[in-house]
Every structure is written in C-alpha cells, then in structure tokens.
Amino acid sequence: MPAGEVPDVFDGVSGQVPEELAQHLRTVALVDHHVHGSFTERIDRATFEFSINEGSNDPVPPWMTQFDSPLGFAIRRWCAPLLGLPPHADAETYWKRRDEFGPDELATTMLPAAGVSRWIVDTGFKGDRITSHRRLAELAGGQSFEIVRLERLAEDLIDGGTAPQDFPEAMRSALASAVADPAVVGTKTIVAYRTGFDIDWNRPSDAEVVTHARALAANPGPVRIDDPVLIAFGVHEAAAHGLPIQVHVGFGDRDLDLHRCDPLLLLPLLRTMPPVPVLLLHCYPFHRQSGYLAQAFDHVNFDVGLAINYLGARSTGLVAEALDTAPFAKQLYSSDAFGPPELHVLGSVLWRRAMGLVLGEWVRSGDWAQADAIRIVDMIAAANAERVYGL
C-alpha cells in the first residue's frame, strides 16, 4: 500500500457489512467531540510507549512493550499502512519507519485519515507539549473548537495571585471572558481525578468558597484544585452560562479512584443542576450506567471514546453494549486522542469498523432497515454533537 493511503476499515470483514452501509461509514465526516492535540516535538520510543498506556504513570519496564497490548496490535494493523508498511508490521519495523518522520509530517500523514471535519479540543492538560486546537485543525484539515477546563481556570487564578476573598467573583469573570470566545463551545470538569463523584454537589455560598479558597492558597507548592466545594462551585458557575459540561467518567490513569467514578454517583447533581447538556466522557467500564443516565435525563449524553482505542479489536463489543439502552440521539463520537496521532486515527477507524459490524448484523438479520442504520450512523458521527454544542 502506498504511503499515506487510508486502509479500508472493512478489510477482512466486508462480507459482514451491507455495502451501502459500509460505503457510508467509510466516508461519513465525523465530529470528534472530545480530543486533545498531537505532539509538537519528536519523541523517542520510550515516550511513545508511555503515551499509549493510559493507566500507568511509570515508564514501560524493560521486560515488556506496549506494542504487546490491544492498542499496540491495532496500531500495527491500521497505522502501519499509513507509513507505507504492510499491515501487522512488527514493532521494530514500525518504530524504525515512524522515527523517520518529524512531528508535523507524521501528523499530516496520519490525521487526515481520521476523516474528522470538526475537532472539539481540550487543551487544558500539558498544553505546552501538544498542538493548539487551531494547529490541530491545520494539520488534520477541518475546523476546530475549544473546551475550557474548569479546574485549570481556577488554578490559574489562584496561581496568578487572586486573593481568596476575590476568588468567587474572579472565577465568574474568568468564565464569562472564556466563553465569550466564539471558538469555545463547552467546559469540562476532571472531578473524577480530583475527588471522585461522591461529594456534596449542593451549590456552595460565596462565603464557603472563600473559606475553602483560603485554605487551598495556604498550602505550599503548586495549586491543585482538589477541594469538593471549589469543584462544585466551578460546575454550578459553568452551568449558569448554559454551555455543555463535559465530565470525565471511568477509565483513566491511576490518579483516579475508579470505584468513585461511577456516574450513578452524579445523580444528586443531575437531579438539581440547571438542565444544560452534560457529556459523560469515555465511560468504560460504566458505559451501561451512562446509557441509563442518558435515557433517564434529557440533558445527559455520553460516549465511549477513549476505551475504543485501548480495547483494540475488542472495541466492537464495547460499541455494541453502548447501543444497548440509551436513545441514539444521546450518543456522540470521540477519540480522546492525546499526543501520538495514531490515536486520532484509530479512534475513527475502530469506531467505523465496529459500527459497521454491529449495525450490519442487525440489518442482515432483518431487525433493522439499512436506511435506519445509516441514519443512526449520521446521528452519532456528527448530528448529535452539532446539536449539543450548537456548531
């Protein structure tokens, strides 16, 4: 396969997907509603392997390789052809070829293969190492928008010298300024990483916020918003602006306590907050709980983005389970790719392939009409995100 040519996502399984549905899934333009930039500098193999391991904060030990993982196998299968290699090229061959590319060349070789027309980008984590939302769109093609991370906004205020007694009004002002940017289409909380969801979600008073901001500012070292009162304050203030709020759910690195990230613990918030759109991100292994919440609350939506990459060939089962109970108008596509552009591509390839296999089975069995399958693909691929974010 020539370098840069996009592999057919239904290679090897084309007989299992009706042709009209398959062709539509090959070409439908996606809205990636939660994604990060690609690396701006050349990385070595150790950094690459660290970057394709979501859970650990440690370097990959010398007795193993992350290429021997579901994601590693998916990279060798689907990304090798983009570099002019045969599918399943071994890890050494893949790395040697990849290392011939600079970061921009690698991005322009891989990112367009994702077939994404609009990128909604969270730049609040390690933004000095990855592309801005606008640069990602330049390298990939398409249009970009931005998500404001609430905890980062609050940390910047306190680090910048905002006095605790001024913090509530400063946070309101900073939020108002941020969301006034036409490129900003939503906010995000990483409460999963900071406290877990089992906190008091009542809206705190300004006096309570000042007290907790003062205690936080008194701590030595870099400011880290891990105070439940300050987190709840940020979420309620963001909701007051009416923009969608993204919430990391479930699967992530070991900084979070997974058992405290079950989205059912958000019920007290969901029952009382203003009904702005809430986007439950990633959700694995709580995707069925998330589907229930999306069915139960008009303002709740969800995706299974991040986990699709990390499950590799098994992601078809995850996509099928995500379709179990939730209305199809409440599901969105995302990759949650960060760093290596392989992740931006694989989110798309594996989702398209999984949707084809799952919906194709329902069409072939007579349970669904092919026209309905194509319509649902369009909803999850783009239309639901267009509605939720007002694109």
GROMACS .gro file of C-alpha atoms in nm:
model
  391
    1MET     CA    1   0.000   0.000   0.000
    2PRO     CA    2   0.144   0.342  -0.093
    3ALA     CA    3   0.244   0.568   0.198
    4GLY     CA    4  -0.043   0.779   0.324
    5GLU     CA    5  -0.320   0.573   0.164
    6VAL     CA    6  -0.604   0.508   0.405
    7PRO     CA    7  -0.668   0.139   0.475
    8ASP     CA    8  -1.021   0.012   0.417
    9VAL     CA    9  -1.182  -0.013   0.761
   10PHE     CA   10  -1.379  -0.319   0.647
   11ASP     CA   11  -1.082  -0.510   0.510
   12GLY     CA   12  -1.132  -0.874   0.611
   13VAL     CA   13  -1.495  -0.833   0.719
   14SER     CA   14  -1.660  -0.672   0.415
   15GLY     CA   15  -1.896  -0.966   0.371
   16GLN     CA   16  -2.045  -0.894   0.714
   17VAL     CA   17  -2.145  -0.533   0.638
   18PRO     CA   18  -2.407  -0.442   0.376
   19GLU     CA   19  -2.232  -0.246   0.103
   20GLU     CA   20  -2.436   0.075   0.123
   21LEU     CA   21  -2.380   0.094   0.499
   22ALA     CA   22  -2.011   0.010   0.459
   23GLN     CA   23  -1.957   0.278   0.198
   24HIS     CA   24  -2.133   0.537   0.412
   25LEU     CA   25  -1.920   0.451   0.715
   26ARG     CA   26  -1.603   0.474   0.506
   27THR     CA   27  -1.681   0.832   0.407
   28VAL     CA   28  -1.901   0.995   0.673
   29ALA     CA   29  -1.733   1.305   0.819
   30LEU     CA   30  -1.704   1.285   1.197
   31VAL     CA   31  -1.724   1.544   1.473
   32ASP     CA   32  -1.467   1.440   1.733
   33HIS     CA   33  -1.636   1.600   2.032
   34HIS     CA   34  -1.356   1.532   2.282
   35VAL     CA   35  -0.994   1.524   2.170
   36HIS     CA   36  -0.653   1.672   2.251
   37GLY     CA   37  -0.370   1.790   2.027
   38SER     CA   38  -0.088   1.586   1.878
   39PHE     CA   39   0.273   1.609   1.995
   40THR     CA   40   0.465   1.912   1.869
   41GLU     CA   41   0.811   1.762   1.920
   42ARG     CA   42   0.984   1.443   1.812
   43ILE     CA   43   0.957   1.172   2.078
   44ASP     CA   44   1.164   0.863   2.147
   45ARG     CA   45   1.024   0.511   2.164
   46ALA     CA   46   1.005   0.509   2.544
   47THR     CA   47   0.790   0.823   2.539
   48PHE     CA   48   0.573   0.680   2.263
   49GLU     CA   49   0.510   0.359   2.455
   50PHE     CA   50   0.437   0.555   2.772
   51SER     CA   51   0.187   0.763   2.573
   52ILE     CA   52  -0.011   0.460   2.457
   53ASN     CA   53  -0.059   0.330   2.813
   54GLU     CA   54  -0.347   0.517   2.973
   55GLY     CA   55  -0.333   0.364   3.319
   56SER     CA   56   0.027   0.376   3.439
   57ASN     CA   57   0.231   0.679   3.540
   58ASP     CA   58   0.555   0.479   3.521
   59PRO     CA   59   0.789   0.414   3.228
   60VAL     CA   60   0.727   0.086   3.049
   61PRO     CA   61   0.950  -0.176   3.216
   62PRO     CA   62   1.231  -0.324   3.006
   63TRP     CA   63   1.083  -0.675   3.007
   64MET     CA   64   0.772  -0.572   2.810
   65THR     CA   65   0.649  -0.346   2.529
   66GLN     CA   66   0.321  -0.161   2.492
   67PHE     CA   67   0.309  -0.288   2.135
   68ASP     CA   68   0.202  -0.616   2.300
   69SER     CA   69  -0.136  -0.474   2.401
   70PRO     CA   70  -0.474  -0.444   2.226
   71LEU     CA   71  -0.385  -0.086   2.131
   72GLY     CA   72  -0.035  -0.183   2.017
   73PHE     CA   73  -0.175  -0.451   1.786
   74ALA     CA   74  -0.430  -0.202   1.649
   75ILE     CA   75  -0.151   0.047   1.573
   76ARG     CA   76   0.046  -0.217   1.382
   77ARG     CA   77  -0.268  -0.325   1.194
   78TRP     CA   78  -0.417   0.010   1.095
   79CYS     CA   79  -0.140   0.272   1.117
   80ALA     CA   80   0.144   0.077   0.956
   81PRO     CA   81  -0.013   0.115   0.606
   82LEU     CA   82  -0.027   0.492   0.653
   83LEU     CA   83   0.353   0.483   0.681
   84GLY     CA   84   0.394   0.267   0.372
   85LEU     CA   85   0.432  -0.057   0.568
   86PRO     CA   86   0.225  -0.374   0.539
   87PRO     CA   87  -0.046  -0.434   0.799
   88HIS     CA   88   0.089  -0.610   1.109
   89ALA     CA   89   0.446  -0.490   1.053
   90ASP     CA   90   0.641  -0.593   1.362
   91ALA     CA   91   0.709  -0.339   1.635
   92GLU     CA   92   1.076  -0.282   1.547
   93THR     CA   93   0.996  -0.221   1.180
   94TYR     CA   94   0.708   0.007   1.270
   95TRP     CA   95   0.913   0.216   1.508
   96LYS     CA   96   1.208   0.246   1.271
   97ARG     CA   97   0.982   0.373   0.992
   98ARG     CA   98   0.786   0.605   1.223
   99ASP     CA   99   1.105   0.758   1.356
  100GLU     CA  100   1.186   0.885   1.005
  101PHE     CA  101   0.902   1.139   1.033
  102GLY     CA  102   0.909   1.473   1.211
  103PRO     CA  103   0.604   1.563   1.422
  104ASP     CA  104   0.431   1.780   1.162
  105GLU     CA  105   0.495   1.533   0.880
  106LEU     CA  106   0.368   1.249   1.095
  107ALA     CA  107   0.056   1.450   1.181
  108THR     CA  108  -0.023   1.545   0.821
  109THR     CA  109   0.032   1.184   0.715
  110MET     CA  110  -0.200   1.037   0.976
  111LEU     CA  111  -0.455   1.290   1.098
  112PRO     CA  112  -0.647   1.337   0.769
  113ALA     CA  113  -0.708   0.960   0.764
  114ALA     CA  114  -0.941   1.006   1.064
  115GLY     CA  115  -1.198   1.171   0.837
  116VAL     CA  116  -1.290   1.430   1.101
  117SER     CA  117  -1.448   1.756   0.982
  118ARG     CA  118  -1.464   1.928   1.323
  119TRP     CA  119  -1.246   1.883   1.630
  120ILE     CA  120  -1.362   1.991   1.977
  121VAL     CA  121  -1.035   2.017   2.167
  122ASP     CA  122  -0.948   2.014   2.538
  123THR     CA  123  -0.614   2.196   2.569
  124GLY     CA  124  -0.609   2.205   2.949
  125PHE     CA  125  -0.360   1.920   3.002
  126LYS     CA  126   0.009   1.953   2.913
  127GLY     CA  127  -0.076   2.219   2.659
  128ASP     CA  128   0.290   2.304   2.612
  129ARG     CA  129   0.358   1.961   2.456
  130ILE     CA  130   0.068   1.934   2.213
  131THR     CA  131  -0.082   2.139   1.933
  132SER     CA  132  -0.337   2.410   1.996
  133HIS     CA  133  -0.687   2.344   1.870
  134ARG     CA  134  -0.626   2.565   1.568
  135ARG     CA  135  -0.296   2.396   1.482
  136LEU     CA  136  -0.457   2.053   1.509
  137ALA     CA  137  -0.716   2.159   1.252
  138GLU     CA  138  -0.445   2.299   1.024
  139LEU     CA  139  -0.256   1.970   1.028
  140ALA     CA  140  -0.563   1.747   1.005
  141GLY     CA  141  -0.796   1.950   0.791
  142GLY     CA  142  -1.135   2.069   0.912
  143GLN     CA  143  -1.250   2.315   1.175
  144SER     CA  144  -1.167   2.334   1.546
  145PHE     CA  145  -1.336   2.446   1.866
  146GLU     CA  146  -1.222   2.459   2.227
  147ILE     CA  147  -1.328   2.325   2.566
  148VAL     CA  148  -1.241   2.521   2.883
  149ARG     CA  149  -1.120   2.301   3.171
  150LEU     CA  150  -1.272   2.438   3.491
  151GLU     CA  151  -1.008   2.321   3.737
  152ARG     CA  152  -0.729   2.468   3.524
  153LEU     CA  153  -0.910   2.801   3.503
  154ALA     CA  154  -0.943   2.813   3.882
  155GLU     CA  155  -0.581   2.708   3.937
  156ASP     CA  156  -0.457   2.979   3.703
  157LEU     CA  157  -0.649   3.240   3.902
  158ILE     CA  158  -0.503   3.135   4.236
  159ASP     CA  159  -0.153   3.087   4.092
  160GLY     CA  160  -0.186   3.433   3.939
  161GLY     CA  161  -0.232   3.590   4.279
  162THR     CA  162  -0.611   3.620   4.309
  163ALA     CA  163  -0.689   3.679   4.676
  164PRO     CA  164  -0.922   3.419   4.833
  165GLN     CA  165  -1.184   3.683   4.916
  166ASP     CA  166  -1.191   3.783   4.548
  167PHE     CA  167  -1.195   3.429   4.409
  168PRO     CA  168  -1.573   3.380   4.356
  169GLU     CA  169  -1.612   3.695   4.151
  170ALA     CA  170  -1.281   3.638   3.971
  171MET     CA  171  -1.394   3.290   3.869
  172ARG     CA  172  -1.722   3.425   3.735
  173SER     CA  173  -1.540   3.693   3.540
  174ALA     CA  174  -1.283   3.446   3.400
  175LEU     CA  175  -1.558   3.209   3.292
  176ALA     CA  176  -1.753   3.489   3.126
  177SER     CA  177  -1.443   3.600   2.939
  178ALA     CA  178  -1.353   3.247   2.832
  179VAL     CA  179  -1.695   3.151   2.698
  180ALA     CA  180  -1.725   3.481   2.511
  181ASP     CA  181  -1.467   3.343   2.265
  182PRO     CA  182  -1.664   3.210   1.964
  183ALA     CA  183  -1.427   2.913   1.946
  184VAL     CA  184  -1.529   2.796   2.296
  185VAL     CA  185  -1.827   2.561   2.282
  186GLY     CA  186  -1.819   2.399   2.626
  187THR     CA  187  -1.649   2.341   2.959
  188LYS     CA  188  -1.508   2.033   3.132
  189THR     CA  189  -1.450   1.909   3.486
  190ILE     CA  190  -1.195   1.648   3.587
  191VAL     CA  191  -1.358   1.592   3.925
  192ALA     CA  192  -1.301   1.218   3.866
  193TYR     CA  193  -0.927   1.278   3.907
  194ARG     CA  194  -0.954   1.522   4.195
  195THR     CA  195  -1.216   1.387   4.437
  196GLY     CA  196  -1.438   1.129   4.272
  197PHE     CA  197  -1.810   1.183   4.224
  198ASP     CA  198  -1.928   1.104   4.577
  199ILE     CA  199  -1.915   1.462   4.707
  200ASP     CA  200  -2.169   1.719   4.820
  201TRP     CA  201  -2.297   1.864   4.493
  202ASN     CA  202  -2.508   2.140   4.651
  203ARG     CA  203  -2.421   2.484   4.522
  204PRO     CA  204  -2.194   2.645   4.785
  205SER     CA  205  -2.227   3.002   4.903
  206ASP     CA  206  -1.961   3.260   4.821
  207ALA     CA  207  -1.860   3.263   5.188
  208GLU     CA  208  -1.797   2.888   5.179
  209VAL     CA  209  -1.597   2.925   4.858
  210VAL     CA  210  -1.380   3.198   5.010
  211THR     CA  211  -1.307   2.985   5.317
  212HIS     CA  212  -1.201   2.688   5.106
  213ALA     CA  213  -1.001   2.904   4.863
  214ARG     CA  214  -0.812   3.050   5.159
  215ALA     CA  215  -0.727   2.702   5.290
  216LEU     CA  216  -0.610   2.593   4.945
  217ALA     CA  217  -0.396   2.903   4.892
  218ALA     CA  218  -0.224   2.839   5.227
  219ASN     CA  219  -0.088   2.505   5.109
  220PRO     CA  220   0.275   2.512   4.987
  221GLY     CA  221   0.363   2.412   4.632
  222PRO     CA  222   0.168   2.431   4.306
  223VAL     CA  223  -0.206   2.488   4.335
  224ARG     CA  224  -0.419   2.180   4.269
  225ILE     CA  225  -0.797   2.215   4.284
  226ASP     CA  226  -0.898   1.902   4.473
  227ASP     CA  227  -1.143   2.063   4.713
  228PRO     CA  228  -1.505   1.943   4.666
  229VAL     CA  229  -1.652   2.285   4.749
  230LEU     CA  230  -1.439   2.463   4.488
  231ILE     CA  231  -1.513   2.195   4.227
  232ALA     CA  232  -1.888   2.210   4.289
  233PHE     CA  233  -1.869   2.590   4.270
  234GLY     CA  234  -1.698   2.575   3.930
  235VAL     CA  235  -1.950   2.329   3.788
  236HIS     CA  236  -2.250   2.533   3.903
  237GLU     CA  237  -2.100   2.856   3.771
  238ALA     CA  238  -2.030   2.689   3.435
  239ALA     CA  239  -2.387   2.561   3.420
  240ALA     CA  240  -2.511   2.915   3.471
  241HIS     CA  241  -2.359   3.006   3.134
  242GLY     CA  242  -2.566   2.739   2.960
  243LEU     CA  243  -2.281   2.576   2.773
  244PRO     CA  244  -2.232   2.198   2.768
  245ILE     CA  245  -2.028   2.049   3.054
  246GLN     CA  246  -1.802   1.752   2.985
  247VAL     CA  247  -1.732   1.512   3.272
  248HIS     CA  248  -1.454   1.251   3.263
  249VAL     CA  249  -1.609   0.918   3.365
  250GLY     CA  250  -1.444   0.583   3.435
  251PHE     CA  251  -1.129   0.461   3.261
  252GLY     CA  252  -0.822   0.677   3.309
  253ASP     CA  253  -0.481   0.673   3.472
  254ARG     CA  254  -0.420   0.562   3.828
  255ASP     CA  255  -0.452   0.912   3.972
  256LEU     CA  256  -0.825   0.846   3.993
  257ASP     CA  257  -1.007   0.601   4.218
  258LEU     CA  258  -1.210   0.410   3.964
  259HIS     CA  259  -1.472   0.293   4.213
  260ARG     CA  260  -1.555   0.659   4.285
  261CYS     CA  261  -1.607   0.739   3.916
  262ASP     CA  262  -1.932   0.550   3.861
  263PRO     CA  263  -2.160   0.812   3.701
  264LEU     CA  264  -2.455   0.697   3.912
  265LEU     CA  265  -2.281   0.890   4.192
  266LEU     CA  266  -2.364   1.206   3.992
  267LEU     CA  267  -2.738   1.160   4.046
  268PRO     CA  268  -2.761   1.431   4.318
  269LEU     CA  269  -2.605   1.681   4.075
  270LEU     CA  270  -2.806   1.574   3.772
  271ARG     CA  271  -3.133   1.598   3.963
  272THR     CA  272  -3.075   1.956   4.080
  273MET     CA  273  -2.847   2.137   3.834
  274PRO     CA  274  -2.979   2.357   3.553
  275PRO     CA  275  -3.057   2.129   3.257
  276VAL     CA  276  -2.754   2.227   3.047
  277PRO     CA  277  -2.610   1.947   2.830
  278VAL     CA  278  -2.388   1.710   3.029
  279LEU     CA  279  -2.143   1.497   2.831
  280LEU     CA  280  -2.022   1.184   3.010
  281LEU     CA  281  -1.686   1.106   2.851
  282HIS     CA  282  -1.534   0.762   2.784
  283CYS     CA  283  -1.749   0.586   3.046
  284TYR     CA  284  -1.588   0.238   3.028
  285PRO     CA  285  -1.646   0.023   3.234
  286PHE     CA  286  -1.951   0.229   3.335
  287HIS     CA  287  -2.093   0.264   2.983
  288ARG     CA  288  -2.417   0.086   3.072
  289GLN     CA  289  -2.469   0.311   3.374
  290SER     CA  290  -2.402   0.607   3.146
  291GLY     CA  291  -2.655   0.475   2.896
  292TYR     CA  292  -2.912   0.454   3.173
  293LEU     CA  293  -2.846   0.815   3.276
  294ALA     CA  294  -2.874   0.927   2.914
  295GLN     CA  295  -3.212   0.755   2.898
  296ALA     CA  296  -3.328   0.897   3.232
  297PHE     CA  297  -3.220   1.262   3.189
  298ASP     CA  298  -3.291   1.470   2.880
  299HIS     CA  299  -2.972   1.672   2.929
  300VAL     CA  300  -2.731   1.377   2.966
  301ASN     CA  301  -2.528   1.244   2.671
  302PHE     CA  302  -2.232   1.006   2.658
  303ASP     CA  303  -1.956   0.846   2.452
  304VAL     CA  304  -1.719   0.552   2.482
  305GLY     CA  305  -1.433   0.725   2.303
  306LEU     CA  306  -1.114   0.666   2.496
  307ALA     CA  307  -1.178   0.298   2.559
  308ILE     CA  308  -1.233   0.217   2.190
  309ASN     CA  309  -0.863   0.269   2.123
  310TYR     CA  310  -0.748   0.075   2.427
  311LEU     CA  311  -0.974  -0.223   2.356
  312GLY     CA  312  -0.848  -0.254   2.000
  313ALA     CA  313  -1.012  -0.546   1.821
  314ARG     CA  314  -1.246  -0.597   2.118
  315SER     CA  315  -1.392  -0.248   2.079
  316THR     CA  316  -1.672  -0.389   1.864
  317GLY     CA  317  -1.823  -0.541   2.177
  318LEU     CA  318  -1.799  -0.209   2.362
  319VAL     CA  319  -1.975  -0.022   2.082
  320ALA     CA  320  -2.249  -0.286   2.078
  321GLU     CA  321  -2.302  -0.255   2.455
  322ALA     CA  322  -2.312   0.124   2.431
  323LEU     CA  323  -2.608   0.083   2.196
  324ASP     CA  324  -2.799  -0.133   2.446
  325THR     CA  325  -3.039   0.106   2.619
  326ALA     CA  326  -2.963   0.473   2.555
  327PRO     CA  327  -3.150   0.672   2.289
  328PHE     CA  328  -2.929   0.701   1.984
  329ALA     CA  329  -2.977   1.078   1.992
  330LYS     CA  330  -2.777   1.084   2.319
  331GLN     CA  331  -2.454   0.922   2.195
  332LEU     CA  332  -2.157   1.104   2.040
  333TYR     CA  333  -1.832   1.009   1.870
  334SER     CA  334  -1.498   1.092   2.031
  335SER     CA  335  -1.142   0.963   2.024
  336ASP     CA  336  -0.994   1.141   2.332
  337ALA     CA  337  -0.664   1.113   2.145
  338PHE     CA  338  -0.368   1.282   2.311
  339GLY     CA  339  -0.013   1.302   2.172
  340PRO     CA  340   0.062   1.032   1.912
  341PRO     CA  341  -0.152   1.095   1.601
  342GLU     CA  342  -0.205   0.719   1.578
  343LEU     CA  343  -0.467   0.764   1.849
  344HIS     CA  344  -0.660   1.022   1.647
  345VAL     CA  345  -0.673   0.782   1.353
  346LEU     CA  346  -0.756   0.468   1.548
  347GLY     CA  347  -1.050   0.624   1.730
  348SER     CA  348  -1.209   0.679   1.390
  349VAL     CA  349  -1.107   0.353   1.223
  350LEU     CA  350  -1.215   0.131   1.512
  351TRP     CA  351  -1.544   0.316   1.562
  352ARG     CA  352  -1.635   0.297   1.193
  353ARG     CA  353  -1.548  -0.072   1.181
  354ALA     CA  354  -1.739  -0.151   1.500
  355MET     CA  355  -2.050   0.037   1.390
  356GLY     CA  356  -2.043  -0.147   1.058
  357LEU     CA  357  -2.014  -0.488   1.221
  358VAL     CA  358  -2.279  -0.423   1.488
  359LEU     CA  359  -2.537  -0.247   1.273
  360GLY     CA  360  -2.455  -0.470   0.976
  361GLU     CA  361  -2.554  -0.777   1.177
  362TRP     CA  362  -2.886  -0.616   1.268
  363VAL     CA  363  -2.952  -0.527   0.904
  364ARG     CA  364  -2.862  -0.876   0.777
  365SER     CA  365  -3.087  -1.038   1.039
  366GLY     CA  366  -3.379  -0.821   0.931
  367ASP     CA  367  -3.404  -0.642   1.268
  368TRP     CA  368  -3.311  -0.309   1.115
  369ALA     CA  369  -3.353  -0.148   0.774
  370GLN     CA  370  -3.027  -0.036   0.614
  371ALA     CA  371  -3.162   0.319   0.575
  372ASP     CA  372  -3.220   0.336   0.951
  373ALA     CA  373  -2.868   0.209   1.021
  374ILE     CA  374  -2.724   0.485   0.802
  375ARG     CA  375  -2.940   0.745   0.975
  376ILE     CA  376  -2.819   0.637   1.320
  377VAL     CA  377  -2.457   0.644   1.199
  378ASP     CA  378  -2.507   1.007   1.095
  379MET     CA  379  -2.656   1.096   1.433
  380ILE     CA  380  -2.370   0.954   1.639
  381ALA     CA  381  -2.098   1.054   1.393
  382ALA     CA  382  -2.189   1.422   1.378
  383ALA     CA  383  -2.550   1.537   1.411
  384ASN     CA  384  -2.580   1.484   1.787
  385ALA     CA  385  -2.263   1.683   1.852
  386GLU     CA  386  -2.380   1.958   1.617
  387ARG     CA  387  -2.700   1.991   1.819
  388VAL     CA  388  -2.547   1.965   2.166
  389TYR     CA  389  -2.266   2.213   2.103
  390GLY     CA  390  -2.459   2.439   1.868
  391LEU     CA  391  -2.197   2.408   1.595
   0.00000   0.00000   0.00000
